[in-house]
Tab-separated table of C-alpha atoms and ligand atoms in Angstrom:
chain	number	residue	atom	x	y	z
A	618	UNK	CA	83.950	114.158	184.510
A	619	UNK	CA	82.374	117.404	183.277
A	620	UNK	CA	81.317	117.661	179.637
A	621	UNK	CA	82.565	120.448	177.459
A	622	UNK	CA	80.213	122.888	175.852
A	623	UNK	CA	79.451	122.533	172.159
A	624	UNK	CA	77.816	119.708	170.202
A	625	UNK	CA	79.463	116.651	168.670
A	626	UNK	CA	78.168	115.558	165.271
A	627	UNK	CA	78.445	111.929	164.220
A	628	UNK	CA	78.436	110.624	160.635
A	629	UNK	CA	79.117	107.094	159.360
A	630	UNK	CA	77.483	104.651	157.010
A	631	UNK	CA	79.185	101.718	158.774
A	632	UNK	CA	78.836	102.441	162.448
A	633	UNK	CA	75.789	102.587	164.768
A	634	UNK	CA	75.128	106.064	166.104
A	635	UNK	CA	73.404	104.866	169.283
A	636	UNK	CA	76.311	102.609	170.255
A	637	UNK	CA	78.886	105.379	169.794
A	638	UNK	CA	76.677	107.947	171.520
A	639	UNK	CA	76.272	105.687	174.579
A	640	UNK	CA	79.985	104.833	174.675
A	641	UNK	CA	80.894	108.551	174.547
A	642	UNK	CA	78.275	109.441	177.174
A	643	UNK	CA	79.995	107.008	179.557
A	644	UNK	CA	82.940	109.447	179.562
A	645	UNK	CA	81.199	112.717	178.682
A	646	UNK	CA	77.794	112.476	180.389
A	647	UNK	CA	75.323	115.054	179.152
A	648	UNK	CA	77.357	116.047	176.094
A	649	UNK	CA	75.144	117.020	173.176
A	650	UNK	CA	75.691	114.426	170.416
A	651	UNK	CA	73.735	114.530	167.176
A	652	UNK	CA	73.552	112.129	164.285
A	653	UNK	CA	74.006	113.371	160.707
A	654	UNK	CA	73.136	109.881	159.515
A	655	UNK	CA	74.839	107.699	157.018
A	656	UNK	CA	74.528	110.349	154.333
A	657	UNK	CA	75.885	113.127	156.522
A	658	UNK	CA	72.623	114.996	156.079
A	659	UNK	CA	73.627	118.079	157.996
A	660	UNK	CA	70.404	119.688	156.852
A	661	UNK	CA	68.847	117.892	159.829
A	662	UNK	CA	71.119	119.830	162.180
A	663	UNK	CA	69.358	122.965	163.321
A	664	UNK	CA	72.372	124.842	164.628
A	665	UNK	CA	75.616	124.012	162.738
A	666	UNK	CA	77.405	126.840	164.552
A	667	UNK	CA	76.948	124.929	167.853
A	668	UNK	CA	79.010	122.019	166.520
A	669	UNK	CA	82.502	122.007	167.956
A	670	UNK	CA	83.431	118.363	167.344
A	671	UNK	CA	82.889	115.967	164.426
A	672	UNK	CA	83.289	112.169	164.728
A	673	UNK	CA	83.055	110.971	161.152
A	674	UNK	CA	83.928	108.238	158.688
A	675	UNK	CA	83.940	109.327	155.042
A	676	UNK	CA	81.504	112.210	155.429
A	677	UNK	CA	80.149	113.629	152.169
A	678	UNK	CA	81.696	116.623	150.417
A	679	UNK	CA	80.574	119.889	152.047
A	680	UNK	CA	79.882	118.139	155.387
A	681	UNK	CA	81.914	120.672	157.385
A	682	UNK	CA	80.815	123.771	155.411
A	683	UNK	CA	78.468	125.393	157.951
A	684	UNK	CA	80.311	124.247	161.034
A	685	UNK	CA	82.011	127.595	161.574
A	686	UNK	CA	83.001	126.839	165.185
A	687	UNK	CA	84.435	123.407	164.552
A	688	UNK	CA	87.442	122.690	166.830
A	689	UNK	CA	88.270	119.075	166.223
A	690	UNK	CA	87.701	116.424	163.514
A	691	UNK	CA	87.989	112.842	164.772
A	692	UNK	CA	88.390	110.300	161.995
A	693	UNK	CA	86.299	107.275	162.945
A	694	UNK	CA	89.013	104.796	162.042
A	695	UNK	CA	92.786	104.452	161.597
A	696	UNK	CA	93.135	105.244	157.908
A	697	UNK	CA	92.760	108.941	157.124
A	698	UNK	CA	93.310	108.846	153.326
A	699	UNK	CA	89.677	109.608	152.531
A	700	UNK	CA	89.857	112.697	154.780
A	701	UNK	CA	93.247	114.390	154.446
A	702	UNK	CA	93.152	114.975	150.719
A	703	UNK	CA	89.761	116.737	150.723
A	704	UNK	CA	89.407	120.288	149.558
A	705	UNK	CA	86.542	121.125	151.932
A	706	UNK	CA	88.479	120.665	155.177
A	707	UNK	CA	88.172	123.709	157.405
A	708	UNK	CA	91.569	125.401	157.749
A	709	UNK	CA	93.328	125.134	161.077
A	710	UNK	CA	91.044	122.500	162.620
A	711	UNK	CA	93.143	119.579	163.925
A	712	UNK	CA	92.365	116.068	162.704
A	713	UNK	CA	92.868	113.081	164.953
A	714	UNK	CA	92.340	109.403	164.315
A	715	UNK	CA	91.527	106.379	166.432
A	716	UNK	CA	94.543	104.390	167.555
A	717	UNK	CA	92.813	101.898	169.800
A	718	UNK	CA	94.790	98.919	171.205
A	719	UNK	CA	91.728	96.680	170.613
A	720	UNK	CA	91.722	97.738	166.968
A	721	UNK	CA	95.409	96.870	166.703
A	722	UNK	CA	94.719	93.493	168.352
A	723	UNK	CA	91.888	92.758	165.928
A	724	UNK	CA	94.185	93.608	162.998
A	725	UNK	CA	97.043	91.555	164.368
A	726	UNK	CA	94.648	88.647	164.693
A	727	UNK	CA	93.653	88.915	161.031
A	728	UNK	CA	97.276	89.193	159.870
A	729	UNK	CA	98.258	86.205	162.009
A	730	UNK	CA	95.349	84.173	160.583
A	731	UNK	CA	96.324	85.072	157.000
A	732	UNK	CA	100.017	84.456	157.605
A	733	UNK	CA	99.391	81.033	159.123
A	734	UNK	CA	96.936	80.229	156.335
A	735	UNK	CA	99.666	80.779	153.744
A	736	UNK	CA	102.486	79.304	155.841
A	737	UNK	CA	100.479	76.140	156.534
A	738	UNK	CA	99.368	75.977	152.870
A	739	UNK	CA	95.727	75.863	153.822
A	740	UNK	CA	94.539	76.916	150.312
A	741	UNK	CA	96.252	73.756	148.947
A	742	UNK	CA	94.321	71.564	151.425
A	743	UNK	CA	91.027	73.368	150.792
A	744	UNK	CA	91.353	72.799	147.072
A	745	UNK	CA	92.454	69.161	147.547
A	746	UNK	CA	89.492	68.533	149.819
A	747	UNK	CA	87.095	69.745	147.145
A	748	UNK	CA	88.631	67.169	144.813
A	749	UNK	CA	88.344	64.521	147.545
A	750	UNK	CA	92.158	64.153	147.715
A	751	UNK	CA	94.382	63.374	150.710
A	752	UNK	CA	97.158	65.702	149.528
A	753	UNK	CA	99.878	65.461	152.218
A	754	UNK	CA	102.487	68.207	152.254
A	755	UNK	CA	105.075	68.224	154.950
A	756	UNK	CA	104.765	71.404	157.048
A	757	UNK	CA	107.634	73.842	156.892
A	758	UNK	CA	109.021	75.103	160.165
A	759	UNK	CA	108.114	78.767	160.760
A	760	UNK	CA	111.650	80.148	161.066
A	761	UNK	CA	112.351	79.118	157.464
A	762	UNK	CA	109.506	81.370	156.304
A	763	UNK	CA	110.330	85.060	155.923
A	764	UNK	CA	107.464	87.476	156.551
A	765	UNK	CA	107.857	91.172	155.601
A	766	UNK	CA	105.542	93.742	157.085
A	767	UNK	CA	105.416	97.051	155.198
A	768	UNK	CA	104.312	99.765	157.655
A	769	UNK	CA	105.276	99.578	161.324
A	770	UNK	CA	102.780	101.992	162.824
A	771	UNK	CA	100.083	101.407	165.487
A	772	UNK	CA	98.752	98.388	163.572
A	773	UNK	CA	101.830	97.124	161.686
A	774	UNK	CA	104.142	97.013	164.701
A	775	UNK	CA	101.805	94.814	166.752
A	776	UNK	CA	101.109	92.556	163.747
A	777	UNK	CA	104.848	92.145	163.153
A	778	UNK	CA	105.388	91.232	166.820
A	779	UNK	CA	102.554	88.726	166.850
A	780	UNK	CA	103.865	87.021	163.704
A	781	UNK	CA	107.403	86.998	165.203
A	782	UNK	CA	106.027	85.323	168.361
A	783	UNK	CA	104.869	82.466	166.213
A	784	UNK	CA	108.509	81.792	165.234
A	785	UNK	CA	108.534	83.283	161.725
A	786	UNK	CA	111.574	85.252	160.483
A	787	UNK	CA	110.129	88.756	160.383
A	788	UNK	CA	111.296	91.889	158.557
A	789	UNK	CA	109.662	95.273	158.884
A	790	UNK	CA	109.767	98.356	156.701
A	791	UNK	CA	108.864	101.945	157.488
A	792	UNK	CA	109.705	105.530	156.552
A	793	UNK	CA	111.829	106.314	159.605
A	794	UNK	CA	113.953	103.744	161.472
A	795	UNK	CA	112.011	101.605	163.976
A	796	UNK	CA	113.073	99.071	166.579
A	797	UNK	CA	110.886	96.070	167.310
A	798	UNK	CA	112.188	93.124	169.370
A	799	UNK	CA	112.960	90.156	167.160
A	800	UNK	CA	112.076	92.018	163.941
A	801	UNK	CA	114.754	93.060	161.413
A	802	UNK	CA	113.723	96.598	160.609
A	803	UNK	CA	114.476	98.486	157.360
A	804	UNK	CA	113.633	102.119	156.575
A	805	UNK	CA	113.337	104.191	153.465
A	806	UNK	CA	112.549	103.592	149.805
A	807	UNK	CA	116.118	102.561	148.990
A	808	UNK	CA	115.757	99.440	151.161
A	809	UNK	CA	112.355	98.330	149.801
A	810	UNK	CA	113.653	96.077	147.031
A	811	UNK	CA	115.897	94.234	149.521
A	812	UNK	CA	112.863	93.578	151.714
A	813	UNK	CA	110.652	92.487	148.822
A	814	UNK	CA	113.307	90.081	147.453
A	815	UNK	CA	113.334	88.205	150.776
A	816	UNK	CA	109.584	88.133	151.460
A	817	UNK	CA	107.974	84.681	151.336
A	818	UNK	CA	104.920	86.357	152.791
A	819	UNK	CA	104.362	90.101	152.215
A	820	UNK	CA	101.992	91.937	154.571
A	821	UNK	CA	100.915	95.431	153.427
A	822	UNK	CA	100.063	97.726	156.350
A	823	UNK	CA	100.973	101.175	154.971
A	824	UNK	CA	98.749	104.251	154.954
A	825	UNK	CA	97.660	105.475	151.504
A	826	UNK	CA	99.452	108.742	150.832
A	827	UNK	CA	100.888	110.507	147.797
A	828	UNK	CA	104.158	108.660	148.495
A	829	UNK	CA	102.619	105.183	148.845
A	830	UNK	CA	99.894	105.209	146.149
A	831	UNK	CA	100.853	102.554	143.548
A	832	UNK	CA	104.025	101.750	145.515
A	833	UNK	CA	103.696	98.042	144.817
A	834	UNK	CA	103.767	98.284	141.018
A	835	UNK	CA	104.461	95.427	138.601
A	836	UNK	CA	108.266	95.799	138.852
A	837	UNK	CA	108.252	95.763	142.660
A	838	UNK	CA	105.769	92.867	142.894
A	839	UNK	CA	107.963	90.955	140.483
A	840	UNK	CA	110.840	91.209	142.943
A	841	UNK	CA	109.014	88.936	145.356
A	842	UNK	CA	110.375	85.368	145.391
A	843	UNK	CA	108.419	83.083	143.060
A	844	UNK	CA	105.362	81.681	144.808
A	845	UNK	CA	105.314	84.329	147.555
A	846	UNK	CA	102.053	85.143	149.329
A	847	UNK	CA	100.568	88.605	149.489
A	848	UNK	CA	98.381	89.896	152.323
A	849	UNK	CA	96.883	93.377	151.793
A	850	UNK	CA	94.970	94.758	154.776
A	851	UNK	CA	95.791	98.405	154.193
A	852	UNK	CA	94.403	100.037	151.036
A	853	UNK	CA	93.855	98.604	147.523
A	854	UNK	CA	95.437	101.601	145.770
A	855	UNK	CA	98.852	100.842	147.324
A	856	UNK	CA	99.097	97.930	144.826
A	857	UNK	CA	98.785	97.835	141.046
A	858	UNK	CA	95.755	95.483	141.086
A	859	UNK	CA	95.994	94.553	137.387
A	860	UNK	CA	99.666	93.577	137.791
A	861	UNK	CA	98.899	91.676	140.975
A	862	UNK	CA	96.121	89.788	139.201
A	863	UNK	CA	98.489	88.834	136.310
A	864	UNK	CA	101.173	87.700	138.751
A	865	UNK	CA	98.645	85.632	140.688
A	866	UNK	CA	97.473	84.071	137.447
A	867	UNK	CA	100.950	83.041	136.329
A	868	UNK	CA	101.895	81.862	139.836
A	869	UNK	CA	104.675	84.360	140.489
A	870	UNK	CA	102.532	85.411	143.406
A	871	UNK	CA	101.426	82.031	144.778
A	872	UNK	CA	98.418	83.169	146.767
A	873	UNK	CA	96.832	86.249	148.275
A	874	UNK	CA	94.579	87.259	151.145
A	875	UNK	CA	92.978	90.538	150.173
A	876	UNK	CA	90.783	92.677	152.429
A	877	UNK	CA	91.059	95.896	150.391
A	878	UNK	CA	90.743	96.713	146.694
A	879	UNK	CA	91.256	99.559	144.233
A	880	UNK	CA	87.456	99.806	144.009
A	881	UNK	CA	85.198	98.679	146.840
A	882	UNK	CA	83.012	96.716	146.713
A	883	UNK	CA	85.184	94.719	144.302
A	884	UNK	CA	83.095	94.835	141.094
A	885	UNK	CA	81.169	91.699	140.063
A	886	UNK	CA	83.102	90.004	137.285
A	887	UNK	CA	86.512	91.077	138.538
A	888	UNK	CA	88.858	88.122	137.807
A	889	UNK	CA	90.022	88.044	141.413
A	890	UNK	CA	86.611	86.674	142.522
A	891	UNK	CA	87.130	83.423	140.646
A	892	UNK	CA	90.802	82.779	141.437
A	893	UNK	CA	91.384	79.678	143.545
A	894	UNK	CA	94.555	81.107	145.077
A	895	UNK	CA	92.834	84.288	146.347
A	896	UNK	CA	90.838	84.804	149.553
A	897	UNK	CA	88.675	87.905	149.524
A	898	UNK	CA	87.211	89.553	152.632
A	899	UNK	CA	85.140	92.753	152.375
A	900	UNK	CA	87.318	95.349	154.151
A	901	UNK	CA	86.844	94.231	157.744
A	902	UNK	CA	90.269	93.178	158.965
A	903	UNK	CA	89.801	95.589	161.839
A	904	UNK	CA	87.242	98.119	162.940
A	905	UNK	CA	87.024	100.888	165.564
A	906	UNK	CA	85.467	99.490	168.715
A	907	UNK	CA	83.258	101.995	170.619
A	908	UNK	CA	83.808	100.716	174.150
A	909	UNK	CA	87.581	100.859	173.905
A	910	UNK	CA	87.918	103.922	171.635
A	911	UNK	CA	85.487	106.234	173.429
A	912	UNK	CA	87.882	107.157	176.237
A	913	UNK	CA	90.626	108.460	173.904
A	914	UNK	CA	88.048	110.389	171.918
A	915	UNK	CA	86.627	111.901	175.119
A	916	UNK	CA	90.131	112.755	176.385
A	917	UNK	CA	90.885	114.561	173.125
A	918	UNK	CA	87.612	116.475	173.236
A	919	UNK	CA	88.432	117.561	176.781
A	920	UNK	CA	91.955	118.594	175.751
A	921	UNK	CA	90.662	120.677	172.885
A	922	UNK	CA	87.964	122.235	175.132
A	923	UNK	CA	90.819	123.332	177.432
A	924	UNK	CA	92.588	124.781	174.371
A	925	UNK	CA	95.281	122.102	174.508
A	926	UNK	CA	96.577	120.148	171.479
A	927	UNK	CA	94.860	116.797	170.928
A	928	UNK	CA	96.741	113.451	170.928
A	929	UNK	CA	96.987	111.175	167.850
A	930	UNK	CA	97.018	114.136	165.529
A	931	UNK	CA	97.250	113.489	161.822
A	932	UNK	CA	99.808	115.469	159.759
A	933	UNK	CA	97.891	116.413	156.578
A	934	UNK	CA	101.121	117.369	154.785
A	935	UNK	CA	102.459	113.839	155.369
A	936	UNK	CA	99.090	112.244	154.632
A	937	UNK	CA	98.978	110.077	157.797
B	1323	NDP	P1	100.262	104.506	161.250
B	1323	NDP	O1	100.102	105.882	160.730
B	1323	NDP	O2	100.280	104.305	162.724
B	1323	NDP	O3	101.598	103.857	160.676
B	1323	NDP	C1	101.968	103.962	159.347
B	1323	NDP	C2	103.271	103.225	159.098
B	1323	NDP	O4	103.569	103.246	157.702
B	1323	NDP	C3	104.444	103.867	159.830
B	1323	NDP	O5	105.361	102.884	160.256
B	1323	NDP	C4	105.044	104.711	158.755
B	1323	NDP	O6	106.425	105.017	158.889
B	1323	NDP	C5	104.837	103.861	157.512
B	1323	NDP	N1	104.905	104.683	156.321
B	1323	NDP	C6	104.097	105.714	155.958
B	1323	NDP	N2	104.499	106.236	154.793
B	1323	NDP	C7	105.575	105.517	154.409
B	1323	NDP	C8	106.464	105.580	153.279
B	1323	NDP	N3	106.296	106.487	152.331
B	1323	NDP	N4	107.452	104.679	153.215
B	1323	NDP	C9	107.649	103.756	154.211
B	1323	NDP	N5	106.850	103.641	155.276
B	1323	NDP	C10	105.840	104.511	155.381
B	1323	NDP	O7	99.118	103.620	160.598
B	1323	NDP	P2	98.345	102.360	161.229
B	1323	NDP	O8	99.316	101.292	161.568
B	1323	NDP	O9	97.418	102.835	162.301
B	1323	NDP	O10	97.413	101.944	159.998
B	1323	NDP	C11	97.950	101.554	158.757
B	1323	NDP	C12	96.861	101.513	157.720
B	1323	NDP	O11	96.007	100.384	157.910
B	1323	NDP	C13	95.852	102.676	157.769
B	1323	NDP	O12	96.372	103.833	157.157
B	1323	NDP	C14	94.674	102.116	157.024
B	1323	NDP	O13	94.771	102.447	155.653
B	1323	NDP	C15	94.777	100.608	157.185
B	1323	NDP	N6	93.653	100.042	157.942
B	1323	NDP	C16	92.917	99.024	157.391
B	1323	NDP	C17	91.890	98.447	158.067
B	1323	NDP	C18	91.107	97.326	157.517
B	1323	NDP	O14	90.104	96.914	158.127
B	1323	NDP	N7	91.520	96.742	156.393
B	1323	NDP	C19	91.522	98.909	159.437
B	1323	NDP	C20	92.364	99.963	159.940
B	1323	NDP	C21	93.418	100.516	159.209
B	1323	NDP	P3	106.977	105.799	160.171
B	1323	NDP	O15	106.962	104.752	161.266
B	1323	NDP	O16	108.324	106.191	159.792
B	1323	NDP	O17	106.041	106.946	160.407
């Protein structure tokens, strides 16, 4: 495979430059790839005009300013909310994101773990164990437990299928109508309350956009059946965190597995840290995997170098 002309700039505080560079070189040997570092210190880059491609996760404001020949921005992850709303995006440069099957598998694994944890009442047994109690509770059969997955995209659709394969009764919700084997699919805001009212376990897998920010407010969370479990692996700002905390405290929401928060890291002293019915993980439900994502990134770079439209393009007007 020949490598296109132009340099690729990399920026991420979470991902190792050398690993991504080597993974990309496996598909684009000889391509010039430079590291702007965790801080996106483009001052280190001697010739910003040579940069045609940017592979970045949350680059700092002004990152793209001097890249006058930029042809493609590749978001180093699935969620593009931190990118699409920025004022410093160069006009007319397409944005793509990673939609890697391995990333979807990792996410589905987390959702399955969290769903089973709630369905099998593992928090109850963990707490009983700490008290030294043999606290038998007869297991419920999975088909009696209704799981609702909000967001049926690259990640949500696979997660819904995996949960369905375990025998749960699964509902899905998206903006436009979707069809997933064994999953009862709903679409549009007018159907959301119906979905929430039936969700013994609610899985949030929506992108954060102007339409979805704060979507799960106090009124909507209150529609969940009493004792429902909440799993948020998408973005904290989709949920009214103060209302969620109140509802967890009074037991209306029975338990939660939370990977994302309104503010990350979750501030020390936040009441969620100390709640026995909450499991907190530090935003790692799924990550972009270099070995499996590099080919789609390379394919897109080659497409753009041939003046073709890239795949997996984000629609900034839609926000995802
Ligand atoms: P996609 O863009 O592939 O899918 C988004 C889904 O949400 C689609 O089904 C879409 O509907 C639906 N949706 C969007 N807006 C609305 C709306 N207003 N009303 C109803 N449904 C809506 O996203 P992914 O599946 O790839 O990722 C989902 C999110 O997961 C990411 O945006 C990111 O925030 C988060 N994430 C979290 C990670 C973590 O480690 N915690 C890791 C990776 C991602 P339609 O089908 O009609 O388009």
